[in-house]
Coordinates of C-alpha atoms and ligand atoms in Angstrom, one line a residue:
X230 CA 144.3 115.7 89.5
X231 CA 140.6 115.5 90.2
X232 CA 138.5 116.4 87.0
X233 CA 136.1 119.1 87.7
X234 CA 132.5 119.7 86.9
X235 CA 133.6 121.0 83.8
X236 CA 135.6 118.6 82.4
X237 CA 132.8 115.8 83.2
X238 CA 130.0 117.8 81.4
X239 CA 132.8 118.5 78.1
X240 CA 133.3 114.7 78.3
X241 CA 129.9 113.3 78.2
X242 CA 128.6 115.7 76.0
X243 CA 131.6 115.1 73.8
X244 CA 131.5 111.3 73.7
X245 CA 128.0 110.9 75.4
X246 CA 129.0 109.0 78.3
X247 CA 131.7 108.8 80.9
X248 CA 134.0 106.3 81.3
X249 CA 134.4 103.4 83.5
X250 CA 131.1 103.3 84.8
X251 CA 129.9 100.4 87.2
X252 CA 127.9 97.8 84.8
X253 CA 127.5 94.7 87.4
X254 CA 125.5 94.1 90.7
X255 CA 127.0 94.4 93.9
X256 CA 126.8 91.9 96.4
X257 CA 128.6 91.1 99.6
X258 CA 131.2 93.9 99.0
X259 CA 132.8 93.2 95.9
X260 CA 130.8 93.5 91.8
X261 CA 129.6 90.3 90.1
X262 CA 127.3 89.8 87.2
X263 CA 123.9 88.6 87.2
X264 CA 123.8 85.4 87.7
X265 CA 122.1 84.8 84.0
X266 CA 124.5 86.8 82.6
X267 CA 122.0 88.9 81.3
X268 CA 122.2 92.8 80.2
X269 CA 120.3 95.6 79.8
X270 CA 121.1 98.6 78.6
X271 CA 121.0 102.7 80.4
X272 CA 119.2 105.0 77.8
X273 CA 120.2 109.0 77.8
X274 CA 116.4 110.5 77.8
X275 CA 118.3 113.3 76.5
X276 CA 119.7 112.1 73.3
X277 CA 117.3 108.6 73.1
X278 CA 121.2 107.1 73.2
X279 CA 122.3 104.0 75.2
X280 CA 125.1 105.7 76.8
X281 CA 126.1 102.2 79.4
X282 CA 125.1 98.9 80.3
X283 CA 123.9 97.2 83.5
X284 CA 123.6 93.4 84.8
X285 CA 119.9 92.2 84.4
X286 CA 119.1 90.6 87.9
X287 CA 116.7 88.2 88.4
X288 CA 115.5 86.0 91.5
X289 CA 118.7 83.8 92.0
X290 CA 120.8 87.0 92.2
X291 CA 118.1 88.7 95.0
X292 CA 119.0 85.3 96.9
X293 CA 122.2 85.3 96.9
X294 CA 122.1 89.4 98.2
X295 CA 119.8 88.6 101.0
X296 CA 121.5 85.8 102.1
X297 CA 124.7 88.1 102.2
X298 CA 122.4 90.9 104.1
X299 CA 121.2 88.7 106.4
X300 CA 124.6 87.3 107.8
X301 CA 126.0 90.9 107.8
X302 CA 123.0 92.1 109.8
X303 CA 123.5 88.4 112.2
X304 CA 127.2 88.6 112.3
X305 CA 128.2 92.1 111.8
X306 CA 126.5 95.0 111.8
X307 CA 123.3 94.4 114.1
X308 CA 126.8 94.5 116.7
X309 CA 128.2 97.4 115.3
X310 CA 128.8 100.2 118.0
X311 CA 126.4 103.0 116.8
X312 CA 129.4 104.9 116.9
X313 CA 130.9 103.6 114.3
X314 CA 127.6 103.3 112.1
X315 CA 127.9 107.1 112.9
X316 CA 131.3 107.6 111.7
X317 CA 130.8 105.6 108.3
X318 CA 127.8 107.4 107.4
X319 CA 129.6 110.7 108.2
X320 CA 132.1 109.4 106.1
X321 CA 130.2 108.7 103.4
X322 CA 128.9 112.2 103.4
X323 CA 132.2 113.6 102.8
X324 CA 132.9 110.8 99.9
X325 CA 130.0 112.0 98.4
X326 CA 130.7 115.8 98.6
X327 CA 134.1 114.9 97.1
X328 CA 132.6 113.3 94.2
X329 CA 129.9 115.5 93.5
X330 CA 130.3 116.4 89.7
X331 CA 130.7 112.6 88.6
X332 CA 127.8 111.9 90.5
X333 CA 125.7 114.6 89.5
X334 CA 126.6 113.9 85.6
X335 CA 125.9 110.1 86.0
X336 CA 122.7 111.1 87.6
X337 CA 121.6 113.7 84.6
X338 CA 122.7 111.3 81.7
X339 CA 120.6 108.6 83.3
X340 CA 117.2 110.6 84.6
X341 CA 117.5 113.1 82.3
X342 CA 117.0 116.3 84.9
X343 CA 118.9 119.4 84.8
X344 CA 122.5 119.5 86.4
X345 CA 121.9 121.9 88.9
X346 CA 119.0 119.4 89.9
X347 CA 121.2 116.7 90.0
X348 CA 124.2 118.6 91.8
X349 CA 121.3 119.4 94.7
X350 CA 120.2 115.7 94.5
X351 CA 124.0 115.1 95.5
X352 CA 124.4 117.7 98.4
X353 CA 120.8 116.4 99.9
X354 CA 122.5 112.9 99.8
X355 CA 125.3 114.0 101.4
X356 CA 122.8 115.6 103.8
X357 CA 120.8 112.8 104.6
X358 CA 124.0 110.6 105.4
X359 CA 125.0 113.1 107.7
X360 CA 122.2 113.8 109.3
X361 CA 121.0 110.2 110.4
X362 CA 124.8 109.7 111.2
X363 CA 124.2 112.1 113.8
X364 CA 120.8 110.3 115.0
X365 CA 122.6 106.4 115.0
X366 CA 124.4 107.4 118.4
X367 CA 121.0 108.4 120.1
X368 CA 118.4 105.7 119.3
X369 CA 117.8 105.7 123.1
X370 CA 115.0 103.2 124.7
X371 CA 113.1 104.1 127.9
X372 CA 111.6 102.7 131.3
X373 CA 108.7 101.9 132.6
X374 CA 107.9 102.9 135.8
X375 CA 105.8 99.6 137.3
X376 CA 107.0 100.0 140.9
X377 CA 107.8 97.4 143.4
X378 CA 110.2 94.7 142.8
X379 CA 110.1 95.1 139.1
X380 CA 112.7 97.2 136.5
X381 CA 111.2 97.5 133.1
X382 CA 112.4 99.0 130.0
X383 CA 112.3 99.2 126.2
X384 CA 115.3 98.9 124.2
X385 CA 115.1 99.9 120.2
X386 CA 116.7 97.0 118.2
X387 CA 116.9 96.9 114.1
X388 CA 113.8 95.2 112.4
X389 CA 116.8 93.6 110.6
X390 CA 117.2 93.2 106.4
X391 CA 115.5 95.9 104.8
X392 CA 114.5 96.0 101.0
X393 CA 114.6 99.3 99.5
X394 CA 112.9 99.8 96.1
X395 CA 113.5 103.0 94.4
X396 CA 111.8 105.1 91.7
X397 CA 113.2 106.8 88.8
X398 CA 112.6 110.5 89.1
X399 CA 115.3 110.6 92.2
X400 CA 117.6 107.9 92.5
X401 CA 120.0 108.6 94.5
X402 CA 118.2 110.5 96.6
X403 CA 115.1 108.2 97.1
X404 CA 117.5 105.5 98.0
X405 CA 119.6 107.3 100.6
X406 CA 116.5 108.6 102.5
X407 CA 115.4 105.1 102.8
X408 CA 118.9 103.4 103.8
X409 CA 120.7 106.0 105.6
X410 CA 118.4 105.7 108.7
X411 CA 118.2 101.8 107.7
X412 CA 121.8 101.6 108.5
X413 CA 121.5 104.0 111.2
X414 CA 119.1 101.8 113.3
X415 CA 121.4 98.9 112.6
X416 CA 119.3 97.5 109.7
X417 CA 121.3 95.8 106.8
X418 CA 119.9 96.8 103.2
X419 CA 119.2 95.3 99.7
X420 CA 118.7 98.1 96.8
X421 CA 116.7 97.6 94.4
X422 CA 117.0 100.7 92.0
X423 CA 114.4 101.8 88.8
X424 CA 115.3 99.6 85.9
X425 CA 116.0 103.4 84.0
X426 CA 117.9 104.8 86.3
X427 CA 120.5 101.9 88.4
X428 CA 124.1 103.7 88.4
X429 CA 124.4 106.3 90.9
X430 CA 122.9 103.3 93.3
X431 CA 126.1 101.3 92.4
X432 CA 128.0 104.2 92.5
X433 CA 126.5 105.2 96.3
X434 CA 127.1 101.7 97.4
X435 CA 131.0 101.7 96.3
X436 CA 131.3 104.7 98.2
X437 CA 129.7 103.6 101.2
X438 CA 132.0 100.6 100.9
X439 CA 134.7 103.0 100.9
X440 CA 133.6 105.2 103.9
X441 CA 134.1 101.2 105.8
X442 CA 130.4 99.7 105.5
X443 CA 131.2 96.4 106.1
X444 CA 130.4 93.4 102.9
X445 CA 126.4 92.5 103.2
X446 CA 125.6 95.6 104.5
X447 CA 124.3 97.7 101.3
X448 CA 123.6 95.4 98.2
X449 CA 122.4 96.3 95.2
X450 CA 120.5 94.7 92.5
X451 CA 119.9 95.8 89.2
X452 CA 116.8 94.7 86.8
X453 CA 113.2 95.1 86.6
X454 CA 110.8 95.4 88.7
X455 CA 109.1 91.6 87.8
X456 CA 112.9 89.7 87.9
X457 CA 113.7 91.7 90.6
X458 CA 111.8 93.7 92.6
X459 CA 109.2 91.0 93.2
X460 CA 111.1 88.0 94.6
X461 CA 112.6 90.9 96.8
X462 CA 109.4 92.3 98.0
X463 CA 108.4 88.2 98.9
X464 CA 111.6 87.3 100.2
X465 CA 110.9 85.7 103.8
X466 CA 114.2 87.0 104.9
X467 CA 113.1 90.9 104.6
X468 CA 111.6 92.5 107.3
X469 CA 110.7 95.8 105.9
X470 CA 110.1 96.7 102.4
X471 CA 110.6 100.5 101.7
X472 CA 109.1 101.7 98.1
X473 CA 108.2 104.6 96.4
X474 CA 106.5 104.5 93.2
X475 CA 103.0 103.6 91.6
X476 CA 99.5 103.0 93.4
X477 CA 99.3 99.5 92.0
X478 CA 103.1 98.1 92.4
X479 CA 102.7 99.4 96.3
X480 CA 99.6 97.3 96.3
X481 CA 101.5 94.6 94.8
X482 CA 104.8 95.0 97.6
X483 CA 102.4 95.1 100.2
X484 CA 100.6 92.1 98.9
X485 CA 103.9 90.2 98.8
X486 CA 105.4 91.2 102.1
X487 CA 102.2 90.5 103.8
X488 CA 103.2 86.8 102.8
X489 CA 106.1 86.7 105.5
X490 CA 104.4 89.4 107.6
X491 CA 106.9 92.2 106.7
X492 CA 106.2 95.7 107.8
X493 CA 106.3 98.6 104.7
X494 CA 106.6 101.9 104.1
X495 CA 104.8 103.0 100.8
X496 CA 105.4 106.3 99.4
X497 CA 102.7 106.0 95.9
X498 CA 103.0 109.8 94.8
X499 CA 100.0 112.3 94.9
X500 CA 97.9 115.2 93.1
X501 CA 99.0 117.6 95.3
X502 CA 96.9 120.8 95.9
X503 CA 98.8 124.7 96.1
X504 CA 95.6 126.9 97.5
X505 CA 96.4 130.4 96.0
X506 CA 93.5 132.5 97.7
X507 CA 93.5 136.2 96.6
X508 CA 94.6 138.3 99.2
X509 CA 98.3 136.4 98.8
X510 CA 101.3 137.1 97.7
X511 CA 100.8 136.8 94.0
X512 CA 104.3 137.3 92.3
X513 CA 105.4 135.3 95.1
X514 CA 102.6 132.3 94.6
X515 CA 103.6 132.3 90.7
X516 CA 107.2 132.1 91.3
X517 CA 107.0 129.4 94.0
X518 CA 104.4 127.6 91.8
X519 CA 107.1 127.4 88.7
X520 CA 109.2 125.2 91.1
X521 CA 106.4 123.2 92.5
X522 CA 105.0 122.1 89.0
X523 CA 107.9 122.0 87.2
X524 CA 111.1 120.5 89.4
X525 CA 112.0 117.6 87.2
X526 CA 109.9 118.1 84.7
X527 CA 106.9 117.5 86.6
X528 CA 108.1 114.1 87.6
X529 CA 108.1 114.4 91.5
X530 CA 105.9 112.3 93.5
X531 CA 104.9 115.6 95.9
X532 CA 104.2 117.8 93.1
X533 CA 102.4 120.7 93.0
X534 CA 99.9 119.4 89.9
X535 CA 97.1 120.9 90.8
X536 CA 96.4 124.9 91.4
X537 CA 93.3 125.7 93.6
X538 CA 92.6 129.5 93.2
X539 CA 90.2 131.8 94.2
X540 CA 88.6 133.4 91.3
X541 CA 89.5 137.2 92.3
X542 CA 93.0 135.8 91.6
X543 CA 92.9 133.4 88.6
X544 CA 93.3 135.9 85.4
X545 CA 95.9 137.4 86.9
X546 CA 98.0 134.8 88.4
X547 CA 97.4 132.7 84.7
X548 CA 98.6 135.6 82.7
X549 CA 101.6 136.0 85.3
X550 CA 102.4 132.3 85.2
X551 CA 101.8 131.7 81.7
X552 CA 104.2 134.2 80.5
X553 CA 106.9 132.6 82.8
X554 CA 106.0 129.0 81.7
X555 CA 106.6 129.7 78.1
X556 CA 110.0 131.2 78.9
X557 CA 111.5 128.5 80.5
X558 CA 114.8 126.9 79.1
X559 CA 114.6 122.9 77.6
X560 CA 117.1 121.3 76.5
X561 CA 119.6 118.3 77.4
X562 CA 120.4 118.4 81.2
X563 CA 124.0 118.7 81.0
X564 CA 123.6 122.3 79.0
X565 CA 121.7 122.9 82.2
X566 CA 118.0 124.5 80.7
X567 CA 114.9 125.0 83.5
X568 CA 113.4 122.0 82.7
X569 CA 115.2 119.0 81.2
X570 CA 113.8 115.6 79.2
X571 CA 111.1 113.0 80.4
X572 CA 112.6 110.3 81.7
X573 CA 111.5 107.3 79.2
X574 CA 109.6 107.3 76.1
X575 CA 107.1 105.1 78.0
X576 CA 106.3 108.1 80.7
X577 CA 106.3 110.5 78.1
X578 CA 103.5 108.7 75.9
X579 CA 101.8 108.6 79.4
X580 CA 101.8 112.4 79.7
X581 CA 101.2 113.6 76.4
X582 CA 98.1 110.8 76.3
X583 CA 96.5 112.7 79.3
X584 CA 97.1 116.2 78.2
X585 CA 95.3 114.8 74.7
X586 CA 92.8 113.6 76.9
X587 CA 91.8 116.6 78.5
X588 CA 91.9 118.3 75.4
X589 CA 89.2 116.1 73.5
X590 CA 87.1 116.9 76.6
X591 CA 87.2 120.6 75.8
X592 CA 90.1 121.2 78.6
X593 CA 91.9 124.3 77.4
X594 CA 95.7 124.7 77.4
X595 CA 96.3 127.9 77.8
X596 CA 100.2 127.2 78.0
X597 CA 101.6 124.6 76.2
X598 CA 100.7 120.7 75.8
X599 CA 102.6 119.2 73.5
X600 CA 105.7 117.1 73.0
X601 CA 109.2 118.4 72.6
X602 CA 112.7 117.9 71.9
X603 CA 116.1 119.2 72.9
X604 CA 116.5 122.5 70.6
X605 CA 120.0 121.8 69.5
X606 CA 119.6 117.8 68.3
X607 CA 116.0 117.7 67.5
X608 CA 115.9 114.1 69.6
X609 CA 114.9 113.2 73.2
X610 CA 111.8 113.1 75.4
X611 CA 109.8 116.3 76.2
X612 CA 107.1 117.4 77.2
X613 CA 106.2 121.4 77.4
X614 CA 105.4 123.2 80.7
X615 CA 101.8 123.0 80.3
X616 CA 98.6 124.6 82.0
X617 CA 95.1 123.0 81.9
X618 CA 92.8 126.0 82.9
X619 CA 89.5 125.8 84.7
X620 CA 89.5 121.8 84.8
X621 CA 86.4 120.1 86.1
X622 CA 87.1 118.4 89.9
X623 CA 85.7 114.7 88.4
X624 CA 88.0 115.3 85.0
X625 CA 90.7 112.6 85.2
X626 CA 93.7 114.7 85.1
X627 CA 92.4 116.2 88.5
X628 CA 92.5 112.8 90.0
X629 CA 94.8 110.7 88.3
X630 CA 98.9 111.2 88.8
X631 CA 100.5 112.3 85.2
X632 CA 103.5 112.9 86.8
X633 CA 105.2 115.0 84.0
X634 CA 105.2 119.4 83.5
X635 CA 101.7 119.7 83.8
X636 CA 99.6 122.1 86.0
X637 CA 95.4 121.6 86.1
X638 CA 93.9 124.9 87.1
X639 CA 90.9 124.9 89.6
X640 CA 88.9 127.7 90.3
X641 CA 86.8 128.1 93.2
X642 CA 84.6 130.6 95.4
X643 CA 84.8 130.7 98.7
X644 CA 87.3 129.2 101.4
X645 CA 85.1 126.0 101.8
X646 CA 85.2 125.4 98.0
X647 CA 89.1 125.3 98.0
X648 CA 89.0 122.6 100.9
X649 CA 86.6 120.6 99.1
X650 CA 88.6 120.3 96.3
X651 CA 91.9 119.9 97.8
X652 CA 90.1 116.8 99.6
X653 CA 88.4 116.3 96.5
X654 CA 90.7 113.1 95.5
X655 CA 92.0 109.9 96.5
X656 CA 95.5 111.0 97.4
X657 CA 96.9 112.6 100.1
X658 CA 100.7 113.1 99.7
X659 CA 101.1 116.7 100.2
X660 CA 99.5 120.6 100.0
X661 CA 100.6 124.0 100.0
X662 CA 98.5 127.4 100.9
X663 CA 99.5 130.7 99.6
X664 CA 98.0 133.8 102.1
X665 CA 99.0 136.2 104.5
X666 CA 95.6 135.3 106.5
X667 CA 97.4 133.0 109.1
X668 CA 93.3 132.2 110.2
X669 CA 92.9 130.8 107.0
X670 CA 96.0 129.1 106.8
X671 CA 96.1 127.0 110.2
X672 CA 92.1 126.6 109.7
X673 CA 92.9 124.8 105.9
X674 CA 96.3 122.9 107.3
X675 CA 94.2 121.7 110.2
X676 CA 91.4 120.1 107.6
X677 CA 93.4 119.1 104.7
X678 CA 93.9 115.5 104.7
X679 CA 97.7 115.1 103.3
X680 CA 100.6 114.1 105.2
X681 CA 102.5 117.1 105.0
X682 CA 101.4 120.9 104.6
X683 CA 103.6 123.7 103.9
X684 CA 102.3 127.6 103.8
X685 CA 103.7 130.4 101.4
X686 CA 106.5 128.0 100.4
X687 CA 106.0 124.9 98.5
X688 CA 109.0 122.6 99.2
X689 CA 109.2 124.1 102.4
X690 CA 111.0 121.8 105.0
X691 CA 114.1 119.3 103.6
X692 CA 114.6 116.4 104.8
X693 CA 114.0 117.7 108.4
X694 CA 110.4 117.3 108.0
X695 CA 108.4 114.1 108.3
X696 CA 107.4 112.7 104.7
X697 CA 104.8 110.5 103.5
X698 CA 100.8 110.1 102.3
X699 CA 97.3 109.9 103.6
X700 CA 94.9 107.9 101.6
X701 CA 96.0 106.3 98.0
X702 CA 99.3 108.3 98.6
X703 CA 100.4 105.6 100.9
X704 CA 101.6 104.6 104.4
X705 CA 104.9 104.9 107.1
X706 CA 106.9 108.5 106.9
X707 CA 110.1 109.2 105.7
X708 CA 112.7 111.9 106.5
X709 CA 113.3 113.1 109.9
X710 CA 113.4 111.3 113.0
X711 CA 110.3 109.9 112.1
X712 CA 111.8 107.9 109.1
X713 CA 114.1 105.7 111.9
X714 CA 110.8 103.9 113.6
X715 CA 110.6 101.9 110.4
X716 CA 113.5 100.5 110.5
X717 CA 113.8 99.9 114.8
X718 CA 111.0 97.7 116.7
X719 CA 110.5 98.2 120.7
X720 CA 111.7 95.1 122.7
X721 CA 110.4 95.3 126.2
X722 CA 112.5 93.5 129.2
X723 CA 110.6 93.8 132.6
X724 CA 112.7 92.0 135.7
X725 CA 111.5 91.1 139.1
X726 CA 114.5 91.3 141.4
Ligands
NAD849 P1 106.5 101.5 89.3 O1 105.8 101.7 90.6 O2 106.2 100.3 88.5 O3 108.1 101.4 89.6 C1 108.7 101.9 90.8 C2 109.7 100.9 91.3 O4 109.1 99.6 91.5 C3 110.8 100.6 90.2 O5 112.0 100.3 90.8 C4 110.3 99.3 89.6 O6 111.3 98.5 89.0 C5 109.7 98.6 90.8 N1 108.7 97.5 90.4 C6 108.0 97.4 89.3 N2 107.2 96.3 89.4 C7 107.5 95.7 90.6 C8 107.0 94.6 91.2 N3 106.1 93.8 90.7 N4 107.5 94.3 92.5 C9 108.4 95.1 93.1 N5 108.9 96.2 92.5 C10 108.4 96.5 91.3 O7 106.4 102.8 88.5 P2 106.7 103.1 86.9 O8 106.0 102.0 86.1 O9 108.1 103.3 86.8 O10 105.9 104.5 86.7 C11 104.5 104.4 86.6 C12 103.8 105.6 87.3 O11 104.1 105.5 88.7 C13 104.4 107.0 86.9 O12 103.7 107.5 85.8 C14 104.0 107.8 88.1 O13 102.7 108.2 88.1 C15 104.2 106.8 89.3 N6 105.5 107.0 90.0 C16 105.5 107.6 91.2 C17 106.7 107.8 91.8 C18 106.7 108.5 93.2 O14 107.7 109.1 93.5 N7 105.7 108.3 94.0 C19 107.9 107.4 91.3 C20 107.9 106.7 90.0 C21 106.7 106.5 89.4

């Protein structure tokens, strides 16, 4: 009998793990160890517990997965009908659904979010596999009308092996959006997850093995980002290097797969404006904002950090939100609170050395600020939902990521002030505008330079919706159709009969 959601929560909180958890690399279809032998350990940021172990990679391992990718993408999958890419990714989809609550528990023990983050991390994987499943069958080329004696067309072919290297706030999640239209396109991939947060990639790869992928097709490698993720990023054999994380690692993967010429997509996070101007929604705006700011504890890349408000509607919408903020749940993800633990000790001491920051400056926090723990034990890593009123534009927590639970309040005048400072620092990722003047709204999503703007809602769009930055926030889009033309290149063929 299939254990339920239930019985995998009892179980890890009871024993703080689950068993029979993947703890090697896997390479060519079947698990090995690192080729050093080497171990490192999975941390619970919930408890500060080891709760499993995982194989250390290093360079010879990322050789001997590319190799494998590259003969599956030559031999095998690069021939593949795109029918049957379809039908495994489809597959895949319903392996996933089926498997949902191990998933999701694996995923909260490791990143430390709430379970019902984790369980919609799940269904948007399953979502993604379906959805680029659909798109494999209808990569379709075009012709060129030259006239005469000549036929000419393009035909969209697979760049070939793709390296994907994943962040630690959404596994499984930043790795599917990356390789489900990699394998759609006919791409073979090599995984490279966060060194925090590695088993739901082994677990995704098993079960894309199981839904028929063929051996080579999706490897994964476990370790760091300096034993593995950087003779990965300078491997000649990869073509495209997809990674989402920090401004000065993507400098770094660009730097090294400009050494064989390989084409990237960099996804480098964001200090993402939400305009409130005052003749908006305001219950709605504070509602909205909770998610925006404080989804994963803060940690997501397209975050809502930074609230732009017209000063008619500040008092209000601080009392409002305030009062909210301090109510939230915290506690360990699998008891299922609002907002769940930090996801290492090392990005905690990050956030709570900004918030002190801003506070020695005179930067008020009218809404917490402070470490935390789970309520219950007294250990883990948290941080309080926390709101930095009326924050100079030049202070560095309006221009530098934090990436945790914390919200920098900036008030302006007029219309022209708002767009100022939502322009007003070197990222670009995303923005959000909260009125019922559609005028205003169209006029601000026209001049705001990020690469994707929502109105009235903040996560508005799903994986539907093209993805990516402008500026420091990077290069390339994800999601949508859009995310296949990284992974396909044009080939032209013109004939003279
Ligand atoms: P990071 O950029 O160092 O790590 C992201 C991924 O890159 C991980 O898989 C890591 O192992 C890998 N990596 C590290 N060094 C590498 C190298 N030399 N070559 C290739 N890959 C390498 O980020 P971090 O140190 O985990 O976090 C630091 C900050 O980055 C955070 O505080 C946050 O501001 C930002 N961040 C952003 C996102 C996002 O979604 N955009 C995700 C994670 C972290």
């Amino acid at each position: 009998m299939n254990a339920t959601l239930q019985d995998h929560v009892t179980q890890a909180l009871r024993t703080g793990t689950l068993p029979g958890l993947p703890d090697q690399l896997y390479i060519d279809g079947q698990w090995r160890p690192a080729a050093s032998g080497d171990r490192m350990e999975a941390v619970d940021p919930g408890t500060e517990r080891p709760f499993a172990a995982i194989a250390a990679g290093a360079i010879e391992d990322v050789d001997i997965a590319v190799t494998s990718s590259e003969r599956a993408y030559r031999d095998v999958w690069r021939h593949a009908p795109p029918s049957q890419r379809a039908t495994i990714l489809r597959k895949a989809a319903l392996l996933v659904r089926a498997r949902a609550a191990r998933l999701a528990v694996v995923e909260t023990l490791d990143c430390g979010k709430p379970l019902s983050e984790s369980l919609e991390d799940v269904e948007t994987v399953a979502r993604l596999l379906d959805y680029y499943g659909g798109a494999a069958d209808k990569l379709q080329g075009d012709t060129i009308p030259l006239g005469g004696n000549f036929v000419s067309y393009n035909q969209l072919e697979p760049v070939g092996v793709t390296a994907h290297i994943v962040p630690w706030n959404f596994p499984m999640f930043s790795m599917i959006r990356g390789v489900a239209p990699a394998l759609a396109a006919g791409c073979t991939t090599v995984v490279k997850p966060a060194e925090t947060t590695s088993i739901t990639a082994l677990l995704l790869a098993d079960i894309l093995s199981e839904a028929g992928l063929p051996p080579g097709v999706c490897n994964v490698v476990t370790g760091t980002g300096a034993a593995v993720g950087e003779p990965l990023s300078r491997h000649p054999s990869v073509r495209h290097v997809t990674f989402t994380g920090s401004v000065d690692t993507g400098r770094r993967v660009m730097r090294n797969a400009a050494q064989h010429i390989a084409s990237v997509t960099l996804e480098l996070g964001g200090k993402s404006p939400a305009i409130v101007l005052a003749d908006c929604d305001l219950d709605h705006a504070v509602e909205d904002m909770l998610e925006a700011i404080y989804l994963n504890a803060g940690q997501v890349c397209s975050a809502g950090s930074r609230l732009v408000i017209e000063r008619g509607a500040h008092a209000e919408f601080i009392e409002k939100f305030s009062a909210r903020a301090q109510a939230l749940t915290m506690g360990h993800g699998l008891k299922n609170p609002a907002i769940g633990a930090i996801n290492s000790h090392r990005q905690l001491d990050k956030i709570a050395a900004a918030v002190d920051g801003a506070r020695a400056r005179g930067i008020r926090a009218v809404t917490g600020g402070g470490r935390a723990t789970d309520p219950d034990s007294g250990t883990g890593w948290f941080f309080q939902p926390t709101v930095l009123d009326d924050v100079p534009a030049g202070d560095p927590v309006v221009q530098e990521e934090i990436f945790g639970p914390v919200l920098c309040v900036q008030i302006v005048d007029t219309i022209e002030d708002a767009l100022h400072a939502a322009n007003g620092t070197d990222y670009g990722l995303a923005a959000c505008i909260y009125t019922k003047d559609l005028q205003k709204a169209l006029g601000l999503a026209r001049d705001i330079d990020a690469g994707q703007i929502t109105v009235n809602q903040y996560f508005a769009g799903g994986i539907y919706t093209p993805f990516g930055g402008n500026k420091r926030s990077g290069f390339g889009r994800e999601k949508g159709l859009e995310a296949l033309r990284n992974y396909c290149r044009v080939k032209n063929v013109t004939i003279r009969i």
